[in-house]
Each structure stands twice: as C-alpha cells, then as structure tokens.
Amino acid sequence: MTTSSLSFPVERSTSPATEAERRRVLADPGFGKHFTDHMVLATWTRDAGWHDAKVVPYGPFTLDPSTAVFHYGQEIFEGMKAYRHADGSVWTFRPEQNAARFARSAHRLGLPELPEADFLESIRAMVDVDQVWVPEHGGESSLYLRPFMIGTESGLGVRPSMHVTYCVIASPAGAYFAGGIKPVSLWVTPQYTRAAPGGTGAAKCGGNYAASLAAQLEAQSQGCDQVVFLDAVERRYIEELGGMNLFFVRRDGTVMTPQLSGSILEGVTRSSILEVARELGHEVEERRISLDEWREGVGSGEITEVFACGTAAVVTPVGRLAWLDGEVVGSSEPGEVTMTIRNQLLDIQTGRAEDTHGWLHRL
Ligand code: PMP
C-alpha cells in the first residue's frame, strides 16, 4: 500500500464531553445518535487537488445556500466499524474494501477519488484522536465511522463541483439487537424500484437512500420493518433491501445471494459471508433469484432460512415476507446457518476468532 500523501494535524476540542457524559452515552449508545468530540476534514479543488486535511472539533458546517450538494445531491458516503479487542487494541474490518467502494462511488457521482492510503489515514487519525469513544471489548458494541464527501461549490449550475469537502464523523454504536435477535419483516414494494441499469444503485450515494424513503413509508403502513426492492426491468428478481443485502439458505445447505447486477450495492458483509459460508462447508451460489423462487421456496420448505446483512446489523434473520395480496412466514426463531455465519463473522471482527483472511486492520 502506498503511504498517505495527506497528513491530518489535530486541533483539539476545548470542550470535549466529560468522562461522565461519555460513560453515560457508552452505557446505551443506540445507533447514530451521539457523536465523538472530533471530525476529519479535507478539501479538494480542481486546481489544487486534495489539501488542508485536518482533525478538528466536531461541529456544524457553514455553507452558502446555493451550495451544490443542497440542490443536486452530489454526495457519497461509507459506513464501517471499529471494534476494541480484549487487549484494548482497536481494529477495523476490511477498510480497504470501503476505500475502494468509496472511490467507485466517487467516480459514479462525478466526485474526485480519495486515494486508498488517504482514506485509511483519515480513519486512523479519526479513531486515534477519539479512541476513548471506542466501546469496551465484550458484546457487540463498536465505534461506527461515517466518511462522506459532498460537492461544496456554490452556484446553481448543474455540473461536477469544483470544490469538494471530505469529512469523517464517528458515533458509538450499541448491539443492534439489544433485546435479543429478532427477525425482521419485509415488504415487496409493488410501485417503487431502487435503482435501474446504468443508474447509481451500485454507488453509496445519498440519493439512493432518499429514493427509498417513500417505499419505506409504504412498508411501515403495511406493518413491515423494511422494503425488498426488485429489479427495475422485469420486476421479477430480488435486488436488496434499502440498506442491506439478502441471503437464502436451501434445505441442502446451499447458501445463495443475488448476483451483482450493477444496480445493487456490493456489501462488504456480503462478500465476507460468501467466503465464510464456503469455509463452513456450504455450497455458495451468486445468481438471479426471483421473487417467485423465494415465495415458493419458503412455502414448500425448500428455502429454510432467509437473512439480510450489512455493517450495522451484521446479520439479521428475516421472518415474514409480505406483498400486495399475500405473505409467507418463516420461522420466528433465527435459523442455525444464519446464526453460525453471524457468530463467525462477529467473532472475527471482535477478535474472538483468528483472522485467517487478514481482514482486520489495526488502528
Ligand atoms: N445495500 C445497501 C443499499 C446498503 O446501504 C448497505 C450498507 N452499506 C449494504 C447493502 C450492506 O453493505 P455493507 O455490508 O458494506 O455494510
């Protein structure tokens, strides 16, 4: 790996959270509600490239109301976690995968790529300055890291911004299933799609999430937790959820997931599960999976487990699948394969299992 060309000098906060305040937050962090004392910033301009990288006190941006991101949504982001191991050291999971996806997203959104070495250095600088915010080892708590990039040129012309801001913020995250693992229910939206061929579905850009919200409201009005999106052309094949990839386990133990279509996000958790499942002795298939195959498979018992996966929840069992005029209900208990894969992945991330893949990156 090349070394970072950027250095991130630290301007320390003069009013960080007190130890008591921090302890209170870390005792019950929830998700995405509390932020650490600092953030990373860097600027790109067309003339000077990346420059002015730094760590500064966490705080608001002041932006002209005509700034590009407010009008045309030129924005990308990433999500990753830092875990504390038993010896107190802090590690991230496959951060180079997030760096590579961030670069792919940047390319798709007409934003400048941040070199992998600079991305990794920004993460190191962020966690280094706020390492007291990384929860203790044990359980599933972590420090969630949110790098993002926005077009910050002012003016209403529709074109790639010539002034861009990169930022990393960090938020302590508790166990996703604090009250025990609970299967989610999913709604197959009849009217909305998430991403079309040639669109931005494979990029992690804010617009994809904005476009998923009406469908999310629809799901909630149907008593479901999350939305399943189908392909935009035939409206037949499973793509993914609004923020997670999907997996299916067949009766013979085969683990399968929708192939990368160009319109779904290539999850880091998804790629890791494909490898872990293979090592656990499962046949693995990446192919097109239709909604009919899912419905009929659960109904007939051919599909024994369904789960969703992503950085935030790691692995989430799926209980119920509902559509306009029907539903199939799987087991109310998380399946055995689901839990074995979930535990194996979490054990690697938290240092309880050996990292035979070299997936962990010490900060
Ligand atoms: N699909 C979408 C649309 C997502 O937002 C996410 C979360 N980043 C995922 C899948 C899962 O990706 P990862 O495993 O890298 O978190």
GROMACS .gro file of C-alpha atoms and ligand atoms in nm:
model
  379
    1MET     CA    1   0.000   0.000   0.000
    2THR     CA    2   0.129   0.349  -0.077
    3THR     CA    3   0.163   0.591   0.211
    4SER     CA    4  -0.083   0.874   0.252
    5SER     CA    5   0.011   1.199   0.085
    6LEU     CA    6  -0.207   1.384   0.334
    7SER     CA    7  -0.127   1.443   0.699
    8PHE     CA    8  -0.405   1.518   0.944
    9PRO     CA    9  -0.283   1.767   1.209
   10VAL     CA   10  -0.510   1.774   1.514
   11GLU     CA   11  -0.683   2.081   1.652
   12ARG     CA   12  -0.813   1.951   1.984
   13SER     CA   13  -1.158   2.036   2.111
   14THR     CA   14  -1.154   2.277   2.405
   15SER     CA   15  -1.490   2.144   2.523
   16PRO     CA   16  -1.488   1.765   2.482
   17ALA     CA   17  -1.753   1.556   2.657
   18THR     CA   18  -1.672   1.497   3.022
   19GLU     CA   19  -1.587   1.145   3.127
   20ALA     CA   20  -1.926   1.119   3.298
   21GLU     CA   21  -2.108   1.229   2.982
   22ARG     CA   22  -1.911   0.984   2.772
   23ARG     CA   23  -1.979   0.698   3.010
   24ARG     CA   24  -2.348   0.776   3.004
   25VAL     CA   25  -2.352   0.763   2.621
   26LEU     CA   26  -2.140   0.447   2.604
   27ALA     CA   27  -2.370   0.271   2.852
   28ASP     CA   28  -2.654   0.292   2.597
   29PRO     CA   29  -2.533   0.440   2.268
   30GLY     CA   30  -2.815   0.327   2.036
   31PHE     CA   31  -2.724   0.393   1.672
   32GLY     CA   32  -2.618   0.719   1.509
   33LYS     CA   33  -2.744   0.944   1.786
   34HIS     CA   34  -2.425   1.055   1.960
   35PHE     CA   35  -2.101   1.176   1.806
   36THR     CA   36  -1.744   1.190   1.929
   37ASP     CA   37  -1.551   1.509   2.007
   38HIS     CA   38  -1.375   1.548   1.672
   39MET     CA   39  -1.415   1.505   1.297
   40VAL     CA   40  -1.184   1.479   0.998
   41LEU     CA   41  -1.195   1.733   0.717
   42ALA     CA   42  -1.017   1.763   0.384
   43THR     CA   43  -1.076   1.986   0.084
   44TRP     CA   44  -1.043   1.920  -0.288
   45THR     CA   45  -1.038   2.185  -0.553
   46ARG     CA   46  -0.988   2.131  -0.922
   47ASP     CA   47  -0.676   2.347  -0.919
   48ALA     CA   48  -0.507   2.220  -0.602
   49GLY     CA   49  -0.636   1.859  -0.565
   50TRP     CA   50  -0.668   1.726  -0.209
   51HIS     CA   51  -0.530   1.959   0.059
   52ASP     CA   52  -0.596   2.111   0.401
   53ALA     CA   53  -0.657   1.775   0.571
   54LYS     CA   54  -0.707   1.804   0.946
   55VAL     CA   55  -0.882   1.679   1.257
   56VAL     CA   56  -1.096   1.950   1.416
   57PRO     CA   57  -1.358   1.972   1.694
   58TYR     CA   58  -1.692   1.816   1.589
   59GLY     CA   59  -1.926   2.092   1.479
   60PRO     CA   60  -2.159   2.237   1.218
   61PHE     CA   61  -2.070   2.339   0.863
   62THR     CA   62  -2.139   2.687   0.736
   63LEU     CA   63  -2.237   2.660   0.369
   64ASP     CA   64  -2.380   2.904   0.119
   65PRO     CA   65  -2.747   2.821   0.046
   66SER     CA   66  -2.659   2.777  -0.322
   67THR     CA   67  -2.404   2.501  -0.246
   68ALA     CA   68  -2.418   2.215  -0.499
   69VAL     CA   69  -2.498   1.935  -0.253
   70PHE     CA   70  -2.819   2.104  -0.137
   71HIS     CA   71  -2.961   2.117  -0.488
   72TYR     CA   72  -2.823   1.832  -0.694
   73GLY     CA   73  -2.733   1.579  -0.427
   74GLN     CA   74  -2.367   1.532  -0.522
   75GLU     CA   75  -2.286   1.320  -0.216
   76ILE     CA   76  -2.137   0.980  -0.132
   77PHE     CA   77  -2.070   0.805   0.196
   78GLU     CA   78  -1.934   0.493   0.362
   79GLY     CA   79  -2.012   0.304   0.681
   80MET     CA   80  -1.769   0.091   0.879
   81LYS     CA   81  -1.700  -0.010   1.238
   82ALA     CA   82  -1.402  -0.007   1.474
   83TYR     CA   83  -1.403  -0.279   1.740
   84ARG     CA   84  -1.200  -0.297   2.060
   85HIS     CA   85  -1.035  -0.632   2.120
   86ALA     CA   86  -0.973  -0.795   2.457
   87ASP     CA   87  -0.619  -0.649   2.483
   88GLY     CA   88  -0.755  -0.295   2.435
   89SER     CA   89  -0.634  -0.259   2.074
   90VAL     CA   90  -0.874  -0.113   1.816
   91TRP     CA   91  -0.936  -0.267   1.473
   92THR     CA   92  -1.142  -0.202   1.161
   93PHE     CA   93  -1.279  -0.471   0.933
   94ARG     CA   94  -1.168  -0.470   0.567
   95PRO     CA   95  -1.141  -0.089   0.548
   96GLU     CA   96  -0.965  -0.114   0.211
   97GLN     CA   97  -1.294  -0.251   0.075
   98ASN     CA   98  -1.471   0.063   0.194
   99ALA     CA   99  -1.193   0.276   0.043
  100ALA     CA  100  -1.234   0.100  -0.293
  101ARG     CA  101  -1.614   0.131  -0.288
  102PHE     CA  102  -1.583   0.499  -0.190
  103ALA     CA  103  -1.362   0.551  -0.495
  104ARG     CA  104  -1.614   0.371  -0.719
  105SER     CA  105  -1.898   0.580  -0.575
  106ALA     CA  106  -1.695   0.899  -0.629
  107HIS     CA  107  -1.639   0.807  -0.991
  108ARG     CA  108  -2.012   0.747  -1.049
  109LEU     CA  109  -2.110   1.079  -0.887
  110GLY     CA  110  -1.852   1.290  -1.069
  111LEU     CA  111  -1.657   1.346  -0.748
  112PRO     CA  112  -1.277   1.323  -0.710
  113GLU     CA  113  -1.139   0.993  -0.586
  114LEU     CA  114  -0.971   0.997  -0.246
  115PRO     CA  115  -0.670   0.761  -0.272
  116GLU     CA  116  -0.698   0.448  -0.057
  117ALA     CA  117  -0.396   0.545   0.153
  118ASP     CA  118  -0.552   0.884   0.236
  119PHE     CA  119  -0.888   0.723   0.318
  120LEU     CA  120  -0.719   0.477   0.556
  121GLU     CA  121  -0.506   0.751   0.712
  122SER     CA  122  -0.818   0.963   0.773
  123ILE     CA  123  -0.981   0.670   0.954
  124ARG     CA  124  -0.667   0.613   1.162
  125ALA     CA  125  -0.649   0.983   1.253
  126MET     CA  126  -1.019   0.989   1.349
  127VAL     CA  127  -1.002   0.685   1.574
  128ASP     CA  128  -0.667   0.786   1.720
  129VAL     CA  129  -0.794   1.120   1.849
  130ASP     CA  130  -1.125   0.981   1.979
  131GLN     CA  131  -1.022   0.633   2.089
  132VAL     CA  132  -1.180   0.680   2.432
  133TRP     CA  133  -1.511   0.662   2.243
  134VAL     CA  134  -1.449   0.305   2.118
  135PRO     CA  135  -1.667   0.090   2.347
  136GLU     CA  136  -1.510  -0.172   2.571
  137HIS     CA  137  -1.445  -0.522   2.442
  138GLY     CA  138  -1.727  -0.770   2.501
  139GLY     CA  139  -2.071  -0.770   2.349
  140GLU     CA  140  -2.116  -0.624   2.003
  141SER     CA  141  -2.063  -0.253   2.061
  142SER     CA  142  -1.835  -0.060   1.826
  143LEU     CA  143  -1.746   0.285   1.703
  144TYR     CA  144  -1.934   0.343   1.377
  145LEU     CA  145  -1.736   0.552   1.127
  146ARG     CA  146  -1.908   0.758   0.862
  147PRO     CA  147  -1.680   0.901   0.592
  148PHE     CA  148  -1.862   1.118   0.337
  149MET     CA  149  -1.790   1.356   0.052
  150ILE     CA  150  -2.003   1.647  -0.070
  151GLY     CA  151  -1.993   1.893  -0.357
  152THR     CA  152  -1.936   2.229  -0.183
  153GLU     CA  153  -1.905   2.469  -0.472
  154SER     CA  154  -2.164   2.744  -0.452
  155GLY     CA  155  -2.378   2.834  -0.751
  156LEU     CA  156  -2.672   2.675  -0.926
  157GLY     CA  157  -2.507   2.547  -1.245
  158VAL     CA  158  -2.556   2.173  -1.289
  159ARG     CA  159  -2.203   2.037  -1.322
  160PRO     CA  160  -1.950   1.848  -1.110
  161SER     CA  161  -1.849   2.064  -0.818
  162MET     CA  162  -1.502   2.216  -0.841
  163HIS     CA  163  -1.488   2.248  -0.464
  164VAL     CA  164  -1.543   1.930  -0.261
  165THR     CA  165  -1.537   1.854   0.112
  166TYR     CA  166  -1.444   1.520   0.266
  167CYS     CA  167  -1.543   1.455   0.626
  168VAL     CA  168  -1.537   1.165   0.872
  169ILE     CA  169  -1.759   1.159   1.178
  170ALA     CA  170  -1.780   0.881   1.438
  171SER     CA  171  -2.064   0.755   1.652
  172PRO     CA  172  -2.058   0.487   1.922
  173ALA     CA  173  -2.298   0.204   1.835
  174GLY     CA  174  -2.454  -0.047   2.072
  175ALA     CA  175  -2.554  -0.402   1.987
  176TYR     CA  176  -2.807  -0.383   1.704
  177PHE     CA  177  -3.034  -0.632   1.876
  178ALA     CA  178  -3.008  -0.513   2.233
  179GLY     CA  179  -3.311  -0.716   2.341
  180GLY     CA  180  -3.204  -1.038   2.165
  181ILE     CA  181  -3.210  -1.122   1.796
  182LYS     CA  182  -3.548  -1.053   1.642
  183PRO     CA  183  -3.638  -1.148   1.283
  184VAL     CA  184  -3.742  -0.855   1.060
  185SER     CA  185  -4.049  -0.845   0.836
  186LEU     CA  186  -4.014  -0.733   0.475
  187TRP     CA  187  -4.247  -0.566   0.226
  188VAL     CA  188  -4.216  -0.618  -0.151
  189THR     CA  189  -4.300  -0.278  -0.292
  190PRO     CA  190  -4.528  -0.302  -0.597
  191GLN     CA  191  -4.468   0.051  -0.722
  192TYR     CA  192  -4.115   0.163  -0.642
  193THR     CA  193  -3.777   0.045  -0.764
  194ARG     CA  194  -3.448   0.146  -0.606
  195ALA     CA  195  -3.210   0.154  -0.900
  196ALA     CA  196  -3.213   0.091  -1.274
  197PRO     CA  197  -2.943  -0.043  -1.508
  198GLY     CA  198  -2.696   0.237  -1.572
  199GLY     CA  199  -2.818   0.424  -1.262
  200THR     CA  200  -2.650   0.476  -0.926
  201GLY     CA  201  -2.757   0.158  -0.743
  202ALA     CA  202  -2.404   0.024  -0.707
  203ALA     CA  203  -2.282   0.355  -0.562
  204LYS     CA  204  -2.328   0.453  -0.200
  205CYS     CA  205  -2.482   0.793  -0.262
  206GLY     CA  206  -2.741   0.979  -0.058
  207GLY     CA  207  -2.985   0.994  -0.350
  208ASN     CA  208  -3.039   0.618  -0.339
  209TYR     CA  209  -3.149   0.644   0.022
  210ALA     CA  210  -3.372   0.947  -0.040
  211ALA     CA  211  -3.539   0.750  -0.319
  212SER     CA  212  -3.604   0.454  -0.087
  213LEU     CA  213  -3.792   0.651   0.178
  214ALA     CA  214  -4.138   0.659   0.018
  215ALA     CA  215  -4.115   0.281  -0.016
  216GLN     CA  216  -4.008   0.260   0.348
  217LEU     CA  217  -4.319   0.456   0.449
  218GLU     CA  218  -4.526   0.217   0.238
  219ALA     CA  219  -4.368  -0.080   0.419
  220GLN     CA  220  -4.446   0.070   0.757
  221SER     CA  221  -4.808   0.133   0.659
  222GLN     CA  222  -4.823  -0.240   0.577
  223GLY     CA  223  -4.685  -0.331   0.920
  224CYS     CA  224  -4.343  -0.431   0.784
  225ASP     CA  225  -3.996  -0.323   0.900
  226GLN     CA  226  -3.813  -0.287   0.569
  227VAL     CA  227  -3.851  -0.293   0.191
  228VAL     CA  228  -3.740  -0.555  -0.061
  229PHE     CA  229  -3.659  -0.398  -0.398
  230LEU     CA  230  -3.699  -0.595  -0.721
  231ASP     CA  231  -3.509  -0.535  -1.043
  232ALA     CA  232  -3.631  -0.233  -1.236
  233VAL     CA  233  -3.662  -0.405  -1.576
  234GLU     CA  234  -3.864  -0.721  -1.523
  235ARG     CA  235  -3.978  -0.652  -1.168
  236ARG     CA  236  -3.911  -1.017  -1.101
  237TYR     CA  237  -3.569  -1.063  -0.947
  238ILE     CA  238  -3.459  -0.987  -0.593
  239GLU     CA  239  -3.215  -0.698  -0.563
  240GLU     CA  240  -3.170  -0.600  -0.199
  241LEU     CA  241  -3.319  -0.408   0.093
  242GLY     CA  242  -3.289  -0.031   0.134
  243GLY     CA  243  -2.968  -0.077   0.335
  244MET     CA  244  -2.880  -0.448   0.337
  245ASN     CA  245  -2.807  -0.739   0.103
  246LEU     CA  246  -3.009  -1.062   0.116
  247PHE     CA  247  -2.913  -1.429   0.156
  248PHE     CA  248  -3.112  -1.753   0.130
  249VAL     CA  249  -3.031  -2.095   0.270
  250ARG     CA  250  -3.170  -2.403   0.092
  251ARG     CA  251  -3.266  -2.733   0.253
  252ASP     CA  252  -2.944  -2.895   0.125
  253GLY     CA  253  -2.737  -2.625   0.297
  254THR     CA  254  -2.663  -2.421  -0.017
  255VAL     CA  255  -2.622  -2.051   0.062
  256MET     CA  256  -2.729  -1.816  -0.217
  257THR     CA  257  -2.746  -1.443  -0.280
  258PRO     CA  258  -2.849  -1.225  -0.576
  259GLN     CA  259  -2.559  -1.176  -0.816
  260LEU     CA  260  -2.417  -0.826  -0.851
  261SER     CA  261  -2.645  -0.671  -1.110
  262GLY     CA  262  -2.483  -0.332  -1.144
  263SER     CA  263  -2.781  -0.188  -0.959
  264ILE     CA  264  -2.723  -0.337  -0.613
  265LEU     CA  265  -2.461  -0.232  -0.360
  266GLU     CA  266  -2.166  -0.469  -0.324
  267GLY     CA  267  -2.173  -0.508   0.053
  268VAL     CA  268  -1.852  -0.578   0.243
  269THR     CA  269  -2.055  -0.804   0.471
  270ARG     CA  270  -2.199  -0.984   0.166
  271SER     CA  271  -1.852  -1.055   0.022
  272SER     CA  272  -1.727  -1.173   0.361
  273ILE     CA  273  -2.027  -1.404   0.413
  274LEU     CA  274  -1.968  -1.566   0.074
  275GLU     CA  275  -1.617  -1.659   0.191
  276VAL     CA  276  -1.716  -1.761   0.543
  277ALA     CA  277  -2.004  -1.979   0.416
  278ARG     CA  278  -1.769  -2.158   0.176
  279GLU     CA  279  -1.522  -2.222   0.458
  280LEU     CA  280  -1.803  -2.358   0.676
  281GLY     CA  281  -1.861  -2.619   0.404
  282HIS     CA  282  -2.163  -2.469   0.228
  283GLU     CA  283  -2.213  -2.462  -0.147
  284VAL     CA  284  -2.243  -2.098  -0.245
  285GLU     CA  285  -2.440  -1.952  -0.537
  286GLU     CA  286  -2.444  -1.598  -0.671
  287ARG     CA  287  -2.720  -1.583  -0.929
  288ARG     CA  288  -3.051  -1.426  -1.019
  289ILE     CA  289  -3.315  -1.522  -0.763
  290SER     CA  290  -3.677  -1.443  -0.842
  291LEU     CA  291  -3.947  -1.337  -0.602
  292ASP     CA  292  -4.139  -1.649  -0.708
  293GLU     CA  293  -3.846  -1.873  -0.611
  294TRP     CA  294  -3.841  -1.706  -0.270
  295ARG     CA  295  -4.216  -1.729  -0.209
  296GLU     CA  296  -4.249  -2.085  -0.334
  297GLY     CA  297  -3.927  -2.196  -0.163
  298VAL     CA  298  -4.037  -2.074   0.179
  299GLY     CA  299  -4.383  -2.220   0.122
  300SER     CA  300  -4.253  -2.564   0.021
  301GLY     CA  301  -3.970  -2.577   0.274
  302GLU     CA  302  -3.701  -2.575   0.002
  303ILE     CA  303  -3.574  -2.243   0.144
  304THR     CA  304  -3.512  -2.294   0.513
  305GLU     CA  305  -3.358  -1.961   0.617
  306VAL     CA  306  -3.351  -1.605   0.486
  307PHE     CA  307  -3.129  -1.332   0.626
  308ALA     CA  308  -3.019  -0.979   0.549
  309CYS     CA  309  -2.669  -0.846   0.608
  310GLY     CA  310  -2.480  -0.519   0.638
  311THR     CA  311  -2.230  -0.336   0.855
  312ALA     CA  312  -2.485  -0.200   1.102
  313ALA     CA  313  -2.664  -0.522   1.197
  314VAL     CA  314  -2.404  -0.772   1.062
  315VAL     CA  315  -2.668  -1.042   1.003
  316THR     CA  316  -3.045  -1.007   1.056
  317PRO     CA  317  -3.285  -1.301   1.022
  318VAL     CA  318  -3.591  -1.242   0.804
  319GLY     CA  319  -3.918  -1.368   0.949
  320ARG     CA  320  -4.207  -1.259   0.727
  321LEU     CA  321  -4.228  -1.157   0.359
  322ALA     CA  322  -4.543  -0.968   0.258
  323TRP     CA  323  -4.662  -0.839  -0.080
  324LEU     CA  324  -4.979  -0.683  -0.215
  325ASP     CA  325  -5.206  -0.984  -0.171
  326GLY     CA  326  -5.019  -1.240   0.030
  327GLU     CA  327  -4.740  -1.333   0.264
  328VAL     CA  328  -4.513  -1.618   0.362
  329VAL     CA  329  -4.392  -1.656   0.715
  330GLY     CA  330  -4.065  -1.827   0.801
  331SER     CA  331  -3.953  -1.938   1.142
  332SER     CA  332  -3.988  -1.689   1.425
  333GLU     CA  333  -3.652  -1.812   1.554
  334PRO     CA  334  -3.324  -1.727   1.379
  335GLY     CA  335  -3.202  -2.028   1.177
  336GLU     CA  336  -2.895  -2.235   1.256
  337VAL     CA  337  -2.696  -2.142   0.945
  338THR     CA  338  -2.784  -1.774   0.990
  339MET     CA  339  -2.657  -1.777   1.347
  340THR     CA  340  -2.343  -1.978   1.269
  341ILE     CA  341  -2.244  -1.732   0.996
  342ARG     CA  342  -2.334  -1.434   1.214
  343ASN     CA  343  -2.128  -1.557   1.508
  344GLN     CA  344  -1.831  -1.650   1.291
  345LEU     CA  345  -1.821  -1.303   1.137
  346LEU     CA  346  -1.866  -1.123   1.468
  347ASP     CA  347  -1.601  -1.341   1.631
  348ILE     CA  348  -1.352  -1.236   1.363
  349GLN     CA  349  -1.447  -0.870   1.393
  350THR     CA  350  -1.422  -0.863   1.770
  351GLY     CA  351  -1.102  -1.068   1.788
  352ARG     CA  352  -1.257  -1.381   1.941
  353ALA     CA  353  -1.174  -1.590   1.633
  354GLU     CA  354  -0.848  -1.599   1.441
  355ASP     CA  355  -0.835  -1.361   1.144
  356THR     CA  356  -0.711  -1.612   0.888
  357HIS     CA  357  -0.803  -1.382   0.597
  358GLY     CA  358  -0.609  -1.073   0.704
  359TRP     CA  359  -0.939  -0.883   0.716
  360LEU     CA  360  -0.858  -0.683   1.028
  361HIS     CA  361  -0.665  -0.359   1.018
  362ARG     CA  362  -0.509  -0.234   1.341
  363LEU     CA  363  -0.556   0.136   1.410
  364PMP     N1  364  -2.703  -0.249   0.044
  364PMP     C1  365  -2.724  -0.119   0.075
  364PMP     C2  366  -2.819  -0.042  -0.011
  364PMP     C3  367  -2.657  -0.059   0.184
  364PMP     O1  368  -2.679   0.068   0.216
  364PMP     C4  369  -2.569  -0.137   0.262
  364PMP     C5  370  -2.499  -0.076   0.379
  364PMP     N2  371  -2.377  -0.018   0.340
  364PMP     C6  372  -2.549  -0.271   0.225
  364PMP     C7  373  -2.618  -0.323   0.116
  364PMP     C8  374  -2.454  -0.357   0.301
  364PMP     O2  375  -2.322  -0.315   0.277
  364PMP     P1  376  -2.206  -0.338   0.385
  364PMP     O3  377  -2.206  -0.483   0.415
  364PMP     O4  378  -2.082  -0.293   0.315
  364PMP     O5  379  -2.242  -0.255   0.502
   0.00000   0.00000   0.00000
